[in-house]
Amino acid sequence: MLSKIDVNKFHTLIELNSLINSNYKDIHSLLSRIMESATVLSGAEASSLLLMDKAKNELYFEVALGSKGAEVQKYTVRLGEGIAGWVAQNNKSLIVNDVQNDKRHLSTIGEEINYKSKTIMAVPMRVKDDCIGVLEVINKKTEEGFLQDDIEWLEIFANQAAIAIDNAKSMEEARTEIETLQEHIHTEQYHTIITKSPAILKIMELIDKVSKTDSSVLLLGESGVGKELFAEQIHLKSARKNAPFVRVNCAAIPEGLLESELFGHVKGAFTNAIASRKGRFELADSGTIFLDEIGDLPLSLQAKILRVIQERRFEKVGSDITINVNVRIIAATNKDLEEEVKRNAFRNDLYYRLNVLPIFIPPLRQRPEDIGELAQFFLKNFMRDTKKLYKGFSNEALNAMISYSWPGNVRELQNCIERACVISRNEWIEREDLFLKTGFSDAEDEVTERNLKTAINVFKSNFIRKVLDENNWNQTETAKALVIQRTYLSRLIKELKINNPKEI
């Protein structure tokens, strides 16, 4: 016949088992409940649940109950160190009713928190016979110390804790996989624009207006600024959003194949044309076609592109049958098309037909507000891809990114974060992980707090001072170089407390 104590233990186990099987979402709270029950039912003063960090070969306190619980949680125990470390290393349960005379006891933690352990009972948590952590209860309230019956019950609690942890891990993996699949579905074709920059926010406002028309758009800007992303936004905000968005990189396709890629061909039009094929313009019918690197389009094809813009029709390669299309054209280039026109490398009439709605995308160095936001966005993505976890960027890393000029723009930043995520072995992405050479000295205006506004002001101050030096501190010439009003430059110099070294 079961005693009243045993009945209470069974009721407790049934209650905890129900919580575990209900997919309890807060694993820390569940483990705390398990340890509270283990502490009460074993008649102990305090208890701890330590989890294994195999990468560091140590145990850390996930749960610590008792009068010194909060203080204990800042410590870690190396594998084999102390009674908990011995249990984890040997994967065996242990009762020690004379702690002070046991050589395995680690006295330093107790001494530092002013807590004396007299009796300890510790058991391993196992998943498929692999020790993933340790449960320990401390100081039996009765004089007899811990008994074999106590350790058998604690092992049952340890099994419950292990099941809860394993379930939580499986749920997290499943959740991550689902989120990844969902994100893949939503971003397989389109990308997200991450920005806090006033300049980009103004462009987004302009895109809202531009998208309501069918006029051609010309996106201008350096390589790597993300012109394709803005083309996507124009399409997604237009009445054509449910129709195809077809991308063509004019520089990536060999000249001999480009006409066929754009306009298609009929069977037998050339060697290896064993079947008729639709071109990109036909595939984009009723939607949008994005012609990236339009400045690299051969002159021989520019006339045909001009005709499509003007008449919305063309012929496939090898055919005299005219095909009509309803397509909006968005083009992009990092070249100065006016200069290309002057040297007869680009048709004047095509340039003016494309340049109906020009939009300039500023380089990353002119929108430092976006650097931190984009870096965090890329870090999150690459942590998922590499299955590594980082807390974020150190102050020094953030300062280096804000100070760097990013000649490769957003694409270079993305590659930089991917490389850092792969090679870093720290909790934080450090400056050396980025492999950047900033334009300013290490000692100059370091960012000492993780505050984006402060970091941006540091960048502005350094950058403006550098351009002022280049223009002999002539504010009119400096304002021209920075493409801002002279009055605005004067205000920035005053706000950022930039002093001319020659006047000091």
Short mmCIF file of N, CA and C in Angstrom, two decimals, residues 350-411:
data_model
loop_
_atom_site.label_atom_id
_atom_site.label_comp_id
_atom_site.label_asym_id
_atom_site.label_seq_id
_atom_site.Cartn_x
_atom_site.Cartn_y
_atom_site.Cartn_z
N LEU A 350 16.80 56.06 -77.55
CA LEU A 350 16.48 55.05 -76.54
C LEU A 350 16.69 55.61 -75.13
N TYR A 351 17.74 56.39 -74.95
CA TYR A 351 18.01 56.98 -73.64
C TYR A 351 16.84 57.84 -73.19
N TYR A 352 16.32 58.68 -74.07
CA TYR A 352 15.22 59.57 -73.69
C TYR A 352 13.92 58.81 -73.47
N ARG A 353 13.72 57.70 -74.17
CA ARG A 353 12.52 56.90 -73.94
C ARG A 353 12.59 56.15 -72.60
N LEU A 354 13.80 55.76 -72.21
CA LEU A 354 13.97 55.08 -70.93
C LEU A 354 13.96 56.05 -69.76
N ASN A 355 14.41 57.28 -70.02
CA ASN A 355 14.64 58.25 -68.96
C ASN A 355 13.40 59.07 -68.61
N VAL A 356 12.22 58.52 -68.86
CA VAL A 356 10.98 59.24 -68.57
C VAL A 356 10.87 59.49 -67.06
N LEU A 357 11.13 58.43 -66.28
CA LEU A 357 11.06 58.54 -64.81
C LEU A 357 12.38 58.04 -64.22
N PRO A 358 13.40 58.89 -64.18
CA PRO A 358 14.68 58.46 -63.61
C PRO A 358 14.65 58.47 -62.07
N ILE A 359 15.22 57.47 -61.46
CA ILE A 359 15.32 57.39 -60.00
C ILE A 359 16.76 57.04 -59.65
N PHE A 360 17.40 57.92 -58.89
CA PHE A 360 18.78 57.67 -58.48
C PHE A 360 18.80 57.02 -57.11
N ILE A 361 19.47 55.88 -57.01
CA ILE A 361 19.62 55.17 -55.73
C ILE A 361 20.97 55.54 -55.14
N PRO A 362 21.00 56.24 -54.02
CA PRO A 362 22.28 56.69 -53.46
C PRO A 362 23.12 55.52 -52.97
N PRO A 363 24.44 55.65 -53.02
CA PRO A 363 25.31 54.58 -52.51
C PRO A 363 25.18 54.45 -51.00
N LEU A 364 25.63 53.33 -50.48
CA LEU A 364 25.49 53.04 -49.06
C LEU A 364 26.23 54.05 -48.19
N ARG A 365 27.36 54.57 -48.66
CA ARG A 365 28.15 55.51 -47.86
C ARG A 365 27.39 56.82 -47.63
N GLN A 366 26.38 57.11 -48.46
CA GLN A 366 25.58 58.32 -48.30
C GLN A 366 24.33 58.08 -47.46
N ARG A 367 24.14 56.86 -46.99
CA ARG A 367 22.99 56.55 -46.12
C ARG A 367 23.44 55.66 -44.96
N PRO A 368 24.29 56.20 -44.09
CA PRO A 368 24.85 55.39 -42.99
C PRO A 368 23.79 54.85 -42.04
N GLU A 369 22.59 55.49 -42.03
CA GLU A 369 21.52 55.00 -41.16
C GLU A 369 21.14 53.55 -41.49
N ASP A 370 21.41 53.14 -42.75
CA ASP A 370 21.00 51.80 -43.19
C ASP A 370 22.03 50.72 -42.87
N ILE A 371 23.26 51.12 -42.56
CA ILE A 371 24.33 50.12 -42.42
C ILE A 371 24.03 49.15 -41.29
N GLY A 372 23.70 49.67 -40.11
CA GLY A 372 23.41 48.81 -38.97
C GLY A 372 22.18 47.95 -39.20
N GLU A 373 21.14 48.55 -39.79
CA GLU A 373 19.89 47.81 -40.04
C GLU A 373 20.14 46.65 -41.01
N LEU A 374 20.85 46.94 -42.09
CA LEU A 374 21.13 45.90 -43.09
C LEU A 374 22.04 44.82 -42.52
N ALA A 375 23.03 45.24 -41.74
CA ALA A 375 23.96 44.27 -41.15
C ALA A 375 23.21 43.28 -40.26
N GLN A 376 22.29 43.78 -39.43
CA GLN A 376 21.51 42.91 -38.55
C GLN A 376 20.62 41.98 -39.37
N PHE A 377 20.03 42.50 -40.44
CA PHE A 377 19.17 41.69 -41.31
C PHE A 377 19.96 40.56 -41.96
N PHE A 378 21.14 40.89 -42.49
CA PHE A 378 21.96 39.86 -43.13
C PHE A 378 22.47 38.85 -42.10
N LEU A 379 22.83 39.33 -40.91
CA LEU A 379 23.32 38.43 -39.86
C LEU A 379 22.26 37.41 -39.49
N LYS A 380 21.02 37.86 -39.35
CA LYS A 380 19.92 36.95 -39.01
C LYS A 380 19.78 35.86 -40.08
N ASN A 381 19.84 36.28 -41.33
CA ASN A 381 19.70 35.31 -42.43
C ASN A 381 20.84 34.31 -42.47
N PHE A 382 22.07 34.81 -42.30
CA PHE A 382 23.23 33.92 -42.40
C PHE A 382 23.37 33.04 -41.16
N MET A 383 22.89 33.50 -40.00
CA MET A 383 22.88 32.62 -38.83
C MET A 383 22.00 31.41 -39.10
N ARG A 384 20.87 31.65 -39.75
CA ARG A 384 19.98 30.53 -40.09
C ARG A 384 20.64 29.60 -41.10
N ASP A 385 21.29 30.17 -42.10
CA ASP A 385 21.91 29.35 -43.14
C ASP A 385 23.09 28.54 -42.61
N THR A 386 23.88 29.17 -41.73
CA THR A 386 25.09 28.49 -41.22
C THR A 386 24.83 27.72 -39.93
N LYS A 387 23.59 27.85 -39.41
CA LYS A 387 23.22 27.18 -38.15
C LYS A 387 24.16 27.58 -37.00
N LYS A 388 24.53 28.88 -37.01
CA LYS A 388 25.35 29.43 -35.93
C LYS A 388 24.58 30.56 -35.26
N LEU A 389 24.91 30.83 -34.00
CA LEU A 389 24.18 31.84 -33.25
C LEU A 389 25.15 32.89 -32.71
N TYR A 390 24.85 34.15 -33.01
CA TYR A 390 25.63 35.28 -32.50
C TYR A 390 24.71 36.26 -31.79
N LYS A 391 25.27 36.96 -30.80
CA LYS A 391 24.49 37.94 -30.06
C LYS A 391 24.32 39.24 -30.85
N GLY A 392 25.19 39.45 -31.82
CA GLY A 392 25.14 40.67 -32.61
C GLY A 392 26.54 41.15 -32.95
N PHE A 393 26.71 42.48 -33.11
CA PHE A 393 27.99 43.07 -33.46
C PHE A 393 28.58 43.80 -32.27
N SER A 394 29.87 43.67 -32.08
CA SER A 394 30.54 44.41 -31.02
C SER A 394 30.57 45.90 -31.37
N ASN A 395 30.85 46.75 -30.37
CA ASN A 395 30.95 48.20 -30.62
C ASN A 395 31.99 48.50 -31.70
N GLU A 396 33.14 47.81 -31.62
CA GLU A 396 34.23 48.04 -32.57
C GLU A 396 33.81 47.63 -33.98
N ALA A 397 33.07 46.53 -34.10
CA ALA A 397 32.62 46.07 -35.42
C ALA A 397 31.62 47.07 -36.01
N LEU A 398 30.70 47.55 -35.18
CA LEU A 398 29.72 48.52 -35.65
C LEU A 398 30.40 49.81 -36.08
N ASN A 399 31.37 50.27 -35.30
CA ASN A 399 32.12 51.47 -35.65
C ASN A 399 32.85 51.32 -36.97
N ALA A 400 33.45 50.13 -37.17
CA ALA A 400 34.18 49.87 -38.42
C ALA A 400 33.24 49.90 -39.61
N MET A 401 32.06 49.31 -39.46
CA MET A 401 31.10 49.29 -40.57
C MET A 401 30.58 50.69 -40.89
N ILE A 402 30.30 51.47 -39.83
CA ILE A 402 29.80 52.82 -40.04
C ILE A 402 30.86 53.70 -40.70
N SER A 403 32.13 53.46 -40.36
CA SER A 403 33.23 54.29 -40.87
C SER A 403 33.67 53.90 -42.27
N TYR A 404 33.37 52.69 -42.68
CA TYR A 404 33.84 52.18 -43.97
C TYR A 404 33.04 52.79 -45.11
N SER A 405 33.66 52.98 -46.27
CA SER A 405 33.01 53.67 -47.39
C SER A 405 32.16 52.75 -48.27
N TRP A 406 32.30 51.44 -48.14
CA TRP A 406 31.51 50.45 -48.89
C TRP A 406 31.48 50.73 -50.41
N PRO A 407 32.61 50.62 -51.07
CA PRO A 407 32.62 50.83 -52.52
C PRO A 407 31.74 49.82 -53.27
N GLY A 408 31.56 48.64 -52.69
CA GLY A 408 30.69 47.63 -53.32
C GLY A 408 29.26 47.70 -52.84
N ASN A 409 28.96 48.70 -51.98
CA ASN A 409 27.62 48.99 -51.52
C ASN A 409 26.96 47.83 -50.77
N VAL A 410 25.66 47.67 -50.92
CA VAL A 410 24.91 46.68 -50.14
C VAL A 410 25.41 45.27 -50.43
N ARG A 411 25.77 45.01 -51.67
CA ARG A 411 26.26 43.68 -52.03
C ARG A 411 27.55 43.35 -51.28
#
